[in-house]
Every structure is written in C-alpha cells, then in structure tokens.
XYZ file of N, CA and C in Angstrom:
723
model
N 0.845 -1.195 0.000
C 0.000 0.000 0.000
C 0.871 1.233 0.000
N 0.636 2.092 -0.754
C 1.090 3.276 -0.663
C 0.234 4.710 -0.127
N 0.122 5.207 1.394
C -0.758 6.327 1.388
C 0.078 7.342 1.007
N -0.831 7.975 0.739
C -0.356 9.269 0.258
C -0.832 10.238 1.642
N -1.625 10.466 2.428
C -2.283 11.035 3.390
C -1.774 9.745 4.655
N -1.274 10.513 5.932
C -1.237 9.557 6.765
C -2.542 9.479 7.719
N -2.272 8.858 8.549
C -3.173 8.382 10.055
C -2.834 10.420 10.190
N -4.466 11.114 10.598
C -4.933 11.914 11.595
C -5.617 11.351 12.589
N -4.874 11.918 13.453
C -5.567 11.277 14.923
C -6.562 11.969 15.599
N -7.346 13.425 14.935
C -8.067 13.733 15.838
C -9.769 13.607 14.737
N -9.461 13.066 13.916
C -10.345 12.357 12.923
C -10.167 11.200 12.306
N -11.640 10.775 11.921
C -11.201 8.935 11.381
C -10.298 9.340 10.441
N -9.305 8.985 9.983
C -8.339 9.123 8.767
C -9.194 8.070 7.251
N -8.430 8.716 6.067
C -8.817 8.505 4.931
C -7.369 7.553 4.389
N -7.681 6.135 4.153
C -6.690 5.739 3.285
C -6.390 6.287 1.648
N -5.453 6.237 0.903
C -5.411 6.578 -0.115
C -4.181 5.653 -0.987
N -4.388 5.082 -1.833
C -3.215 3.857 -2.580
C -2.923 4.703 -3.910
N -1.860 4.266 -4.147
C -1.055 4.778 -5.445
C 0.123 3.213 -5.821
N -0.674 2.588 -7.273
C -0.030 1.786 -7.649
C 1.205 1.880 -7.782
N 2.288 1.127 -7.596
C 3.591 1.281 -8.119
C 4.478 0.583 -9.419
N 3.134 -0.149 -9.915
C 3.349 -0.658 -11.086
C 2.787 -0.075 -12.133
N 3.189 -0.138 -13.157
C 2.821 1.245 -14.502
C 2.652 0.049 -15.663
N 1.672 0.665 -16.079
C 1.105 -0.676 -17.183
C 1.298 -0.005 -18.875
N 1.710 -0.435 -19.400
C 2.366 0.550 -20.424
C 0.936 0.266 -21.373
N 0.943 1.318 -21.970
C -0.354 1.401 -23.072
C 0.222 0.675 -24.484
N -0.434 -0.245 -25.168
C 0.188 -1.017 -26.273
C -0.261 0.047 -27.238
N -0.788 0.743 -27.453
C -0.523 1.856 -28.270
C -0.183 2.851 -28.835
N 0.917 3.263 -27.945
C 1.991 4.404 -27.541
C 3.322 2.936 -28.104
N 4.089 4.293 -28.525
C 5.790 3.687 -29.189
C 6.134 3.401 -28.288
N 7.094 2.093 -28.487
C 8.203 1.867 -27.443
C 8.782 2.659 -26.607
N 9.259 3.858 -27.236
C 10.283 4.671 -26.697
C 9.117 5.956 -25.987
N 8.507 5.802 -26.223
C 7.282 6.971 -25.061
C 6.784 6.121 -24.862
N 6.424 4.795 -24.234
C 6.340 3.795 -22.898
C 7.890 4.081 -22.242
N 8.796 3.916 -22.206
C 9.824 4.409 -21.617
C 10.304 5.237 -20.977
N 9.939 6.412 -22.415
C 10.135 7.878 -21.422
C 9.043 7.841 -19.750
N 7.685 7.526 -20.697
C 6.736 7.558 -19.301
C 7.077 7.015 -18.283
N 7.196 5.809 -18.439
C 8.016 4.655 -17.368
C 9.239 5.562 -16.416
N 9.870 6.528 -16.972
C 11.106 6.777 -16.230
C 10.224 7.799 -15.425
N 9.303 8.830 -16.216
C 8.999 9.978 -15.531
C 8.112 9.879 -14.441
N 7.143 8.546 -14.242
C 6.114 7.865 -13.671
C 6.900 7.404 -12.128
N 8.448 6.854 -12.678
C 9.007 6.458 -11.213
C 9.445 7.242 -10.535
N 10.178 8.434 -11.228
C 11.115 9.784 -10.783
C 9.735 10.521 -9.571
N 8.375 10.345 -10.709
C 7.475 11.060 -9.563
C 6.868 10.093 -8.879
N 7.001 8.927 -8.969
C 6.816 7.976 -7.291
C 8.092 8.193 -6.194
N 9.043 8.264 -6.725
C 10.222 8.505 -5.598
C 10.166 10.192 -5.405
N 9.556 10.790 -5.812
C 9.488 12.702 -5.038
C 8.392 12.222 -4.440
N 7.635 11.471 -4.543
C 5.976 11.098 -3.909
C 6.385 10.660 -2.236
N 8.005 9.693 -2.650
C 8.290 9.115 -1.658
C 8.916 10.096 -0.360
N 9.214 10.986 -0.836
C 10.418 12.412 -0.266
C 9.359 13.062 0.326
N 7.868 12.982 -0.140
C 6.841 14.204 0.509
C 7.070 15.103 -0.634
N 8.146 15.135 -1.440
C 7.782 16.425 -2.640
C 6.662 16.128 -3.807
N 5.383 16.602 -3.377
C 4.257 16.358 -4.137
C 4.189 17.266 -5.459
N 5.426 18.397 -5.434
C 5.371 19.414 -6.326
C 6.233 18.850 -7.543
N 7.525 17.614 -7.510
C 7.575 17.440 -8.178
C 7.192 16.167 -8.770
N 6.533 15.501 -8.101
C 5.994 14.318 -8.491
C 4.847 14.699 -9.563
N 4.283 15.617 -9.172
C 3.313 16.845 -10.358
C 3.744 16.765 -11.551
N 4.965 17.407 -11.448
C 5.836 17.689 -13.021
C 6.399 16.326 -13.649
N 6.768 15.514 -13.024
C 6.844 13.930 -13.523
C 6.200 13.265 -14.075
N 4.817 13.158 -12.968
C 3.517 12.346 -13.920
C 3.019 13.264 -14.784
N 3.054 14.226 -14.557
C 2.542 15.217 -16.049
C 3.611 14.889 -17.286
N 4.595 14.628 -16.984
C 5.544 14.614 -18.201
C 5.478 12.925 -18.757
N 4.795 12.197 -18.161
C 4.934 10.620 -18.171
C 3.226 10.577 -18.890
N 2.681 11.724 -18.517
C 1.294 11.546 -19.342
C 1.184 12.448 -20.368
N 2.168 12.710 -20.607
C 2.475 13.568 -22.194
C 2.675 12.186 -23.368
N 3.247 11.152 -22.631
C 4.023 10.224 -23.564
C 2.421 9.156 -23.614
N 2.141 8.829 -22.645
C 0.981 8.022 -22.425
C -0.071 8.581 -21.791
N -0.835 9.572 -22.602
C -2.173 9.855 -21.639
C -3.567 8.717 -21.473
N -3.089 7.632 -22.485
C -4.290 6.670 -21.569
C -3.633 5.734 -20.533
N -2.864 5.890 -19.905
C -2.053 4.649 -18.824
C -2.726 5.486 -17.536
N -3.731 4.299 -17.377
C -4.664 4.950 -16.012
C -3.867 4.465 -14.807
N -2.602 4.294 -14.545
C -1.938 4.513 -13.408
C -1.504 5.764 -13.421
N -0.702 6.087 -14.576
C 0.043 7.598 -14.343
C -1.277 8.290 -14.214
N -2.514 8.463 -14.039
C -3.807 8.975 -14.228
C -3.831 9.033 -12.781
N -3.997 8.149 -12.274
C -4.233 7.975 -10.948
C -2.825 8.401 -10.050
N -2.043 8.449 -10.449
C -0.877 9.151 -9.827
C -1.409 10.753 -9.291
N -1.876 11.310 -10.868
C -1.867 12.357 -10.694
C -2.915 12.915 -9.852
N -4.137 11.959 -10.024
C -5.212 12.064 -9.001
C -4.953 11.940 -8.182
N -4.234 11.131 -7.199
C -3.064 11.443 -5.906
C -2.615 12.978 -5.174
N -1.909 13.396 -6.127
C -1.374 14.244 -6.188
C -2.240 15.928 -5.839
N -3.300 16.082 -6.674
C -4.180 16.534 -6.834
C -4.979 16.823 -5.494
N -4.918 15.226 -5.165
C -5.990 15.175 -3.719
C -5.199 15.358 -3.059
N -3.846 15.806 -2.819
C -2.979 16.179 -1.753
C -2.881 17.502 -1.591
N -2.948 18.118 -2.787
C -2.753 19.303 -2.596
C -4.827 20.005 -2.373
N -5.876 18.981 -2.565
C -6.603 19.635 -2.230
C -7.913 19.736 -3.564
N -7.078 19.767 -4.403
C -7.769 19.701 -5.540
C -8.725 18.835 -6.141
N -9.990 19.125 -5.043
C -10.875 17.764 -5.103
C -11.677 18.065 -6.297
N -12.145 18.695 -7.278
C -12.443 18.379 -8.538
C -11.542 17.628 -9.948
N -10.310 18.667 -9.444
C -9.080 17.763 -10.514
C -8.848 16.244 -10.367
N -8.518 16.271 -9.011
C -8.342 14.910 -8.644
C -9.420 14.160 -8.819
N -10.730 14.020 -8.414
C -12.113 13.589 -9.231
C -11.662 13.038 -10.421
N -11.665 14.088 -11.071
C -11.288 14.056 -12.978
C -10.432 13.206 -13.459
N -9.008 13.258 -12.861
C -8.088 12.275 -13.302
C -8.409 10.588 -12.688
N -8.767 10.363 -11.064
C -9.469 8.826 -10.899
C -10.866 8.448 -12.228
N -11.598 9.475 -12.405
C -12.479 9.090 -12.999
C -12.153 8.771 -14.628
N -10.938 9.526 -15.148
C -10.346 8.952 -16.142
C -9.985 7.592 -16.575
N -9.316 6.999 -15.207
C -8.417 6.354 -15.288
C -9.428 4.567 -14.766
N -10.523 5.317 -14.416
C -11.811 4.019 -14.256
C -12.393 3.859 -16.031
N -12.524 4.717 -16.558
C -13.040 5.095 -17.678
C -12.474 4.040 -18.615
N -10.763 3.815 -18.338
C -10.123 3.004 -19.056
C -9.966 1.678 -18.569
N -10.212 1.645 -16.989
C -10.284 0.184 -16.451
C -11.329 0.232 -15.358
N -12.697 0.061 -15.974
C -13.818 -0.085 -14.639
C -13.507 -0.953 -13.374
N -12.633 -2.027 -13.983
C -12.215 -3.147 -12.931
C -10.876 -2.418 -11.746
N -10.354 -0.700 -11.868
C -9.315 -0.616 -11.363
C -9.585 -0.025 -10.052
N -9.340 -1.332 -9.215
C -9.772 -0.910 -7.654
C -9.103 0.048 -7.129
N -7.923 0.507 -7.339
C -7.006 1.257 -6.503
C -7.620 2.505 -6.681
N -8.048 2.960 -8.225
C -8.586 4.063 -8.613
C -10.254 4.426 -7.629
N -11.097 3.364 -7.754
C -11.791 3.152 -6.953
C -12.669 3.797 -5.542
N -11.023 2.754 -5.358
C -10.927 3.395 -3.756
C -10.382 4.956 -3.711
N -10.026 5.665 -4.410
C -9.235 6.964 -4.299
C -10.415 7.721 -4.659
N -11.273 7.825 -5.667
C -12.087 8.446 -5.703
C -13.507 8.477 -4.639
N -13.329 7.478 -4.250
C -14.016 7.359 -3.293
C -13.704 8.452 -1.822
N -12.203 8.049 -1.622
C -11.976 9.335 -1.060
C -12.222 10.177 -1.367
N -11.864 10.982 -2.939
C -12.753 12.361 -2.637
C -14.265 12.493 -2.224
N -14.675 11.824 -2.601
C -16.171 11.766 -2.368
C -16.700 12.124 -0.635
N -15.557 11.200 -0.098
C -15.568 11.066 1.348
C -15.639 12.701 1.838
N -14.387 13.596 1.346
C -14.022 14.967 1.481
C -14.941 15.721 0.874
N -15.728 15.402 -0.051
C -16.663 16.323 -0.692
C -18.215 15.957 0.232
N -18.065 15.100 1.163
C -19.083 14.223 2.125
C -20.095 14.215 1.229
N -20.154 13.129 0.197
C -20.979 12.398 -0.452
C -20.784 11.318 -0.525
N -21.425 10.906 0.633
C -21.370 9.432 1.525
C -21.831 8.657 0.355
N -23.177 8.551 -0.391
C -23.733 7.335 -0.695
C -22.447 7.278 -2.348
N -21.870 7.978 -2.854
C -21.260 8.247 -3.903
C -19.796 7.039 -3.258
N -19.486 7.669 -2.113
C -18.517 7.193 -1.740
C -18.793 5.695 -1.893
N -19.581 5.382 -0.655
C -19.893 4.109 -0.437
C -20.165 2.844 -2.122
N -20.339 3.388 -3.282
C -20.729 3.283 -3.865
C -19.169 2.633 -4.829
N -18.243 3.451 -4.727
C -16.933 3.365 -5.180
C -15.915 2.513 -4.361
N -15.575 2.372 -2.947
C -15.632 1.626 -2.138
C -16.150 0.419 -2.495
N -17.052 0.304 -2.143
C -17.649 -1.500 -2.835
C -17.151 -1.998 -4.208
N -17.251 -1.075 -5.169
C -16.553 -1.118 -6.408
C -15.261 -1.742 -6.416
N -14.599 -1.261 -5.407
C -12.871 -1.463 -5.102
C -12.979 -2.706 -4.680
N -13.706 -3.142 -3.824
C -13.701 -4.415 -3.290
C -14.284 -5.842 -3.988
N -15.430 -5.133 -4.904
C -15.724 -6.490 -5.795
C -14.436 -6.678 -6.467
N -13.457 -6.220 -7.074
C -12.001 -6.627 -7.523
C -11.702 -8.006 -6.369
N -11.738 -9.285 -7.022
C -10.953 -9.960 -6.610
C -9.673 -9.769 -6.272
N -9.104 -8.897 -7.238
C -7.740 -9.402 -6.955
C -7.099 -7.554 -6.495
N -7.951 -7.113 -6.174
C -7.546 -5.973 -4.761
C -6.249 -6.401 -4.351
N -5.459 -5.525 -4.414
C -4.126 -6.343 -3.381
C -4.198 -5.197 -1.925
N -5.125 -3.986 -1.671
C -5.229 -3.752 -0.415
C -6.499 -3.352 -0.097
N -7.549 -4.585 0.616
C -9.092 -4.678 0.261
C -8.842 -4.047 1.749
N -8.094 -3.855 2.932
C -8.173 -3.410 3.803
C -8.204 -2.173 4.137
N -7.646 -0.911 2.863
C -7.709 0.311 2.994
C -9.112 0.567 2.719
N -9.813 -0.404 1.537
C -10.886 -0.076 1.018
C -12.251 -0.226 2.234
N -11.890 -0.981 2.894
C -12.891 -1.582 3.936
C -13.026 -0.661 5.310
N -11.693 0.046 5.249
C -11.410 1.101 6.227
C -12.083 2.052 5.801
N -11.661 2.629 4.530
C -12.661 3.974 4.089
C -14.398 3.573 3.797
N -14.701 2.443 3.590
C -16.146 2.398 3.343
C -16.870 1.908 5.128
N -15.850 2.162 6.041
C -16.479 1.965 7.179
C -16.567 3.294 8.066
N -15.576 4.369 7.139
C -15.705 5.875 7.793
C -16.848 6.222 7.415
N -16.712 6.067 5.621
C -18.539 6.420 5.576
C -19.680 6.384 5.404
N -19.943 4.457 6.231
C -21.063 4.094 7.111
C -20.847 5.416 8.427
N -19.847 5.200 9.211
C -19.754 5.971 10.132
C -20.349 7.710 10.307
N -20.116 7.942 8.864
C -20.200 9.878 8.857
C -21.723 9.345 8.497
N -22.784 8.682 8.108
C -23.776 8.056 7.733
C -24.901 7.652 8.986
N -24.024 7.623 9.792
C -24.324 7.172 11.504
C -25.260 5.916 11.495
N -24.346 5.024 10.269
C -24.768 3.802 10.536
C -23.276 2.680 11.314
N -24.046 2.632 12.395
C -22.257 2.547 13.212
C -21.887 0.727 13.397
N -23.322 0.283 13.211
C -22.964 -1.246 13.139
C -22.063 -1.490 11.421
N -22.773 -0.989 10.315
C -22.538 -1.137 9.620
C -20.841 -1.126 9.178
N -20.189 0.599 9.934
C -19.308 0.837 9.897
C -17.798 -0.344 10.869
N -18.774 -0.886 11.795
C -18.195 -1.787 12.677
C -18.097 -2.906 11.979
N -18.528 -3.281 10.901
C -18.053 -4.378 10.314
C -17.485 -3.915 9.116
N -17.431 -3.256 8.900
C -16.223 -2.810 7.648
C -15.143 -2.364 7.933
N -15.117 -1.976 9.244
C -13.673 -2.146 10.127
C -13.330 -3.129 10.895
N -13.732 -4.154 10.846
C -13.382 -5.618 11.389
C -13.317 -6.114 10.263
N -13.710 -6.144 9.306
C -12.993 -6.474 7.792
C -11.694 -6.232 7.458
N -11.308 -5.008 7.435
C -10.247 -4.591 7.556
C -9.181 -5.521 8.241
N -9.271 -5.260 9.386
C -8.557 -5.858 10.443
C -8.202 -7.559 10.358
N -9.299 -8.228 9.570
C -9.035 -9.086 9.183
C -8.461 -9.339 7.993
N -8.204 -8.853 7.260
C -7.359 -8.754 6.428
C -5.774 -7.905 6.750
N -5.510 -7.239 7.464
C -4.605 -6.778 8.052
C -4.716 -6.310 9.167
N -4.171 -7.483 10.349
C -4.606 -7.072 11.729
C -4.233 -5.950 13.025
N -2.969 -5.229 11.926
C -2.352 -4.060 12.628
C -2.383 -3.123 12.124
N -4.362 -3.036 10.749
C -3.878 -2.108 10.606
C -4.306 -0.582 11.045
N -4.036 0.596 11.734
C -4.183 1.146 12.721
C -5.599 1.778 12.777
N -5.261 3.130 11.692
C -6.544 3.202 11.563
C -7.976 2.485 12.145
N -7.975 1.479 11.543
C -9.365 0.392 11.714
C -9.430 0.171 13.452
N -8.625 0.495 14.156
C -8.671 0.595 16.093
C -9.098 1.990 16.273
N -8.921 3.090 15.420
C -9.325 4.182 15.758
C -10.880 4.348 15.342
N -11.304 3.425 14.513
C -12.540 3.758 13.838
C -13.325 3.128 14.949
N -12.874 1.678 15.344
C -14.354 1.185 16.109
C -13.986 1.580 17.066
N -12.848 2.266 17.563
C -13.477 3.063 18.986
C -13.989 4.239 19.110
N -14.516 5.058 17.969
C -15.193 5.972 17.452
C -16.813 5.249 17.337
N -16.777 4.258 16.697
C -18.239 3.295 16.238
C -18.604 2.702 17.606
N -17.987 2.267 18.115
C -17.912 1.513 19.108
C -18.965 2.505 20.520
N -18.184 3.658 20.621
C -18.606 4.925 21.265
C -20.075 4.916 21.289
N -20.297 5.065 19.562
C -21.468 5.909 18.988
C -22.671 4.597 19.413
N -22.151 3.308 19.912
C -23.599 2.752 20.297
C -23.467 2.121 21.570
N -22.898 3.003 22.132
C -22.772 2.475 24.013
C -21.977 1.251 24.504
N -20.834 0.947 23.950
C -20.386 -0.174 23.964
C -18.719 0.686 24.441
N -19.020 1.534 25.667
C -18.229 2.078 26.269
C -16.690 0.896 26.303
N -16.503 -0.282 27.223
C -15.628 -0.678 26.957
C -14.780 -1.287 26.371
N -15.623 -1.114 25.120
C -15.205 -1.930 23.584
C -14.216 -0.810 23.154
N -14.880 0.443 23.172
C -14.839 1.780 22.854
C -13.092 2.198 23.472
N -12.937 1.836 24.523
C -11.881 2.173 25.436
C -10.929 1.416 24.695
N -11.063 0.050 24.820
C -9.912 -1.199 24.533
C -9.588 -0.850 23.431
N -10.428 -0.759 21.931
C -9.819 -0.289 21.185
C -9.150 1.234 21.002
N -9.437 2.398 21.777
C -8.572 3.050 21.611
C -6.860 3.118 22.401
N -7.187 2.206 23.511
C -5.910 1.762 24.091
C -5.112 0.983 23.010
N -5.766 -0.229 22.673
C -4.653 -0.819 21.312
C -4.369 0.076 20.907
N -4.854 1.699 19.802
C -4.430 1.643 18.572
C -3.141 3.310 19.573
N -3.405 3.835 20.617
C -2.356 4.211 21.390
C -1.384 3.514 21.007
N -1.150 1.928 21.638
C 0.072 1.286 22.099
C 0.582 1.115 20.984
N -0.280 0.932 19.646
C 0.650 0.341 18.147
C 1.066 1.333 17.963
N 0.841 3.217 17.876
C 1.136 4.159 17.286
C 2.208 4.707 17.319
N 3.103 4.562 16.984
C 4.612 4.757 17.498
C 4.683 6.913 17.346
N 3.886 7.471 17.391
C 2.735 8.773 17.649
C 3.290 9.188 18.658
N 2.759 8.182 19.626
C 2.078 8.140 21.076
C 3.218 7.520 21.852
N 3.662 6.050 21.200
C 4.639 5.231 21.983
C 3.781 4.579 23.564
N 2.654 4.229 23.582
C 1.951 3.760 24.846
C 1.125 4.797 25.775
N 2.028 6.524 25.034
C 1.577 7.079 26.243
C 0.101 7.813 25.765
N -0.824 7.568 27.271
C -1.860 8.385 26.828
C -1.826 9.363 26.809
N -1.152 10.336 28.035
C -0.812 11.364 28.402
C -0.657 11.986 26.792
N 0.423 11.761 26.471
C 0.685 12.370 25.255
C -0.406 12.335 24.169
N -0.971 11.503 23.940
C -2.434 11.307 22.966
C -3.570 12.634 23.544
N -3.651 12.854 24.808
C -4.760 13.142 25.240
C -4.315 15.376 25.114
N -3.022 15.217 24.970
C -2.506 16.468 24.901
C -2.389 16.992 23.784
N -1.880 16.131 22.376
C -1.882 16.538 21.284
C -3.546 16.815 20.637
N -4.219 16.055 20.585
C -5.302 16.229 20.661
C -6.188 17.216 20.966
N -5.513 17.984 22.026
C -6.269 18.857 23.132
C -5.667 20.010 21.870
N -4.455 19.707 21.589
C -3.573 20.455 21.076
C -4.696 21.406 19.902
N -5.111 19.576 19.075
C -5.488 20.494 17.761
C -7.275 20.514 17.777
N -7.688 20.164 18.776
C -9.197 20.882 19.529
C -8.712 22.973 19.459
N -7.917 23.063 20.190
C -7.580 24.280 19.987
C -7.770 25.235 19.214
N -7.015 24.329 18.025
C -6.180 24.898 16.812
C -7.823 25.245 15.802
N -8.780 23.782 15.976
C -9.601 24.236 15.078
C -10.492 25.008 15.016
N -10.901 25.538 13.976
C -12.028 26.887 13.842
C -13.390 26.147 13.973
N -13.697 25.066 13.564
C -14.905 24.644 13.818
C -14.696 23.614 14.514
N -15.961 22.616 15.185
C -16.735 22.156 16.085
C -16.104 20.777 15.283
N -15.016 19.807 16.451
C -15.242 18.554 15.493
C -15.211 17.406 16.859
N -16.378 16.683 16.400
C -16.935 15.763 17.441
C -16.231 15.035 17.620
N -15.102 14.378 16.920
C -14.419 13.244 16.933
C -13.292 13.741 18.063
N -12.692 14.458 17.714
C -11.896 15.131 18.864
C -12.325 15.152 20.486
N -13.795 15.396 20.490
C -14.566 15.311 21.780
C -14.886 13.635 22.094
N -15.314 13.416 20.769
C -15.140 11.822 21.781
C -14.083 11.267 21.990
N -12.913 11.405 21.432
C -11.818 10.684 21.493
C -11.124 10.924 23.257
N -11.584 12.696 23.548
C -11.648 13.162 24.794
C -12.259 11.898 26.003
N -13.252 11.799 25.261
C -14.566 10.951 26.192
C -14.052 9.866 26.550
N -13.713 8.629 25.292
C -13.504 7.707 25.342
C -12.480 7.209 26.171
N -10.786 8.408 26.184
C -10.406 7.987 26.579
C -10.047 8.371 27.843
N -11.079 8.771 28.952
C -11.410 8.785 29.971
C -11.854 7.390 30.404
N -12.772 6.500 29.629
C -13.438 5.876 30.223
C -12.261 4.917 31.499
C-alpha cells in the first residue's frame, strides 16, 4: 500500500493507494512507454520524499508520452488530492476508471474524494466497487474507508463491520482501532470503545503507549480548530473511560 495522506488522529483518517506498477499502453511507441516509465518512477520517488510538487511535473511529463495509462492517471489524481484539488483529482481517478472499470485502486481513491466532498452514498458506492475486484491487493484500505462512511452516515454497526474487515485482512492495521473506537462509542459499547482506543495508542509509534501524550496533542489540535469537530470530543470521552 502506498498512502499518500497519513493516520490523523483527531479524525477517522482517509486511506489513499497509489499503484507502483505502470502498465504501459500497447498503443503508444516503445520509446514513449519508456520515457513515461522513467517519468512515472522519478514522480513515485518525489511522492516518496513528501515532494508532491515534483511528483506533479513527472507524472505530467509521463502523461504527455501516455495519456491513456490509467496509473500515471491515478498518480496524478493522488497528487491533486494532496494538494486539495478535489475536482481535478475527481477528474483524473475518474479517467483512469473510464479506461479500467475493474481498477480498484482508482476506486478506492475516488471514493476518497467523495468522502471529502461528504458524499457518503457516492462514496460508499466506489468503495464496494474497489472491493468487488478480486484481486484488490489492499481490500483493507478499502474496507477502512467504506467503514468511515457508514460511520459519517451514523450507521455505526454497519461501519463496525467494515472495520473488522479490515482488520481481518490486516490485523495491525491502525486506523481500523481508531474507527471502532469511534463506532464503538457511537452505540454504548463504552468498553469496547476504550480497549480499542488503548490498542491503537500502544501500536502508534505517535504516542509510543503514552496516553498522556495522545490526550494532549489532541487537546492540542481541539484548539487549533475553527470549527466544532466531534471526533476530537469523543476521542476526549472515550479515553477517559
């Protein structure tokens, strides 16, 4: 898996994948499959640095050579959604489905925007998409984001099993401890609610075990924000219990 967005801890976090394999278009020349190929990796390794500015100018130059290779498509839709650009980024996942309905990774990414544009049933809709792919190679990011938004949906059982999906498919992976002790919360299942936010403390190398420190940073960016965000208050709640 590659996120592009990490774990926020004072909200459910959004997974996001970026293939690292580049599928060359059989209709483009040899030698522009190549060029693309070089410019496609140059901007996965600035992707890798955090420089999203030039990973920009890479996959743009790798989709000069191949503009139907719906990975470099989805690169750029990456990219896009990092910097914010939730219509562009839209545009380029939705390209890059256009050319492979079956491409879960894309999928799941647009789905994230959807998530950010909070058009839950859109989301939910793309999400499942990602997951009918058999051959998903990370059905656990997908199961994570389609259980945030059951969750923003305030359907919290629902969301509780799409984050135990997750988890079963990858059992450390973090996120999915922060969600059902958010879900968990939302239907009185106080010490379900607790345990899992104690696990996903102790895995977070964030935190390193300590609550103290969880319960301060937190407080930190309660502060910081201009509007009202509940998750922050329960996370307060919960981990009192």
């Amino acid at each position: 898996m590659k996120p592009s967005l990490m774990y926020i801890k004072s909200i459910i976090p959004i997974t996001v994948i970026l293939f690292l394999l580049l599928c060359g278009c059989a209709s483009a020349p040899v030698e522009q499959q190549r060029e693309a190929d070089l410019h496609f990796r140059l901007g996965l390794s600035y992707m890798d640095e955090g420089n999203y500015q030039m990973a920009y100018i890479q996959f743009q130059m790798a989709n000069k050579n191949e503009p139907k290779n719906k990975d470099i498509l989805n690169g750029l839709g990456v990219v896009y959604l990092h910097f914010e650009e939730l219509e562009k980024s839209k545009s380029y996942f939705l390209a890059a489905i256009a050319i492979d309905d079956n491409f879960s990774t894309a999928h799941n990414n647009l789905g994230t925007v959807y998530l950010k544009l909070s058009k839950w049933d859109e989301a939910i809709e793309h999400f499942k998409k990602s997951l009918s792919n058999p051959m998903n190679q990370n059905p656990e990011s997908a199961y994570f984001n389609l259980g945030t938004a059951y969750y923003r949906l305030n359907q919290y059982e629902s969301a509780i099993t799409a984050f135990k999906h997750a988890l079963k498919r990858v059992p450390d992976f973090l996120p999915s401890y922060y969600g059902l002790a958010l879900a968990y919360n939302k239907t009185g299942r106080y010490g379900e609610a607790s345990e899992m936010l104690t696990k996903a403390i102790e895995m977070d190398n964030a935190y390193n075990k300590d609550k103290t420190k969880f319960i301060q940073e937190i407080r930190k960016q309660y502060l910081k924000s201009d509007q009202d965000n509940p998750d922050i208050e329960d996370y307060l709640e919960i981990v009192n219990y």
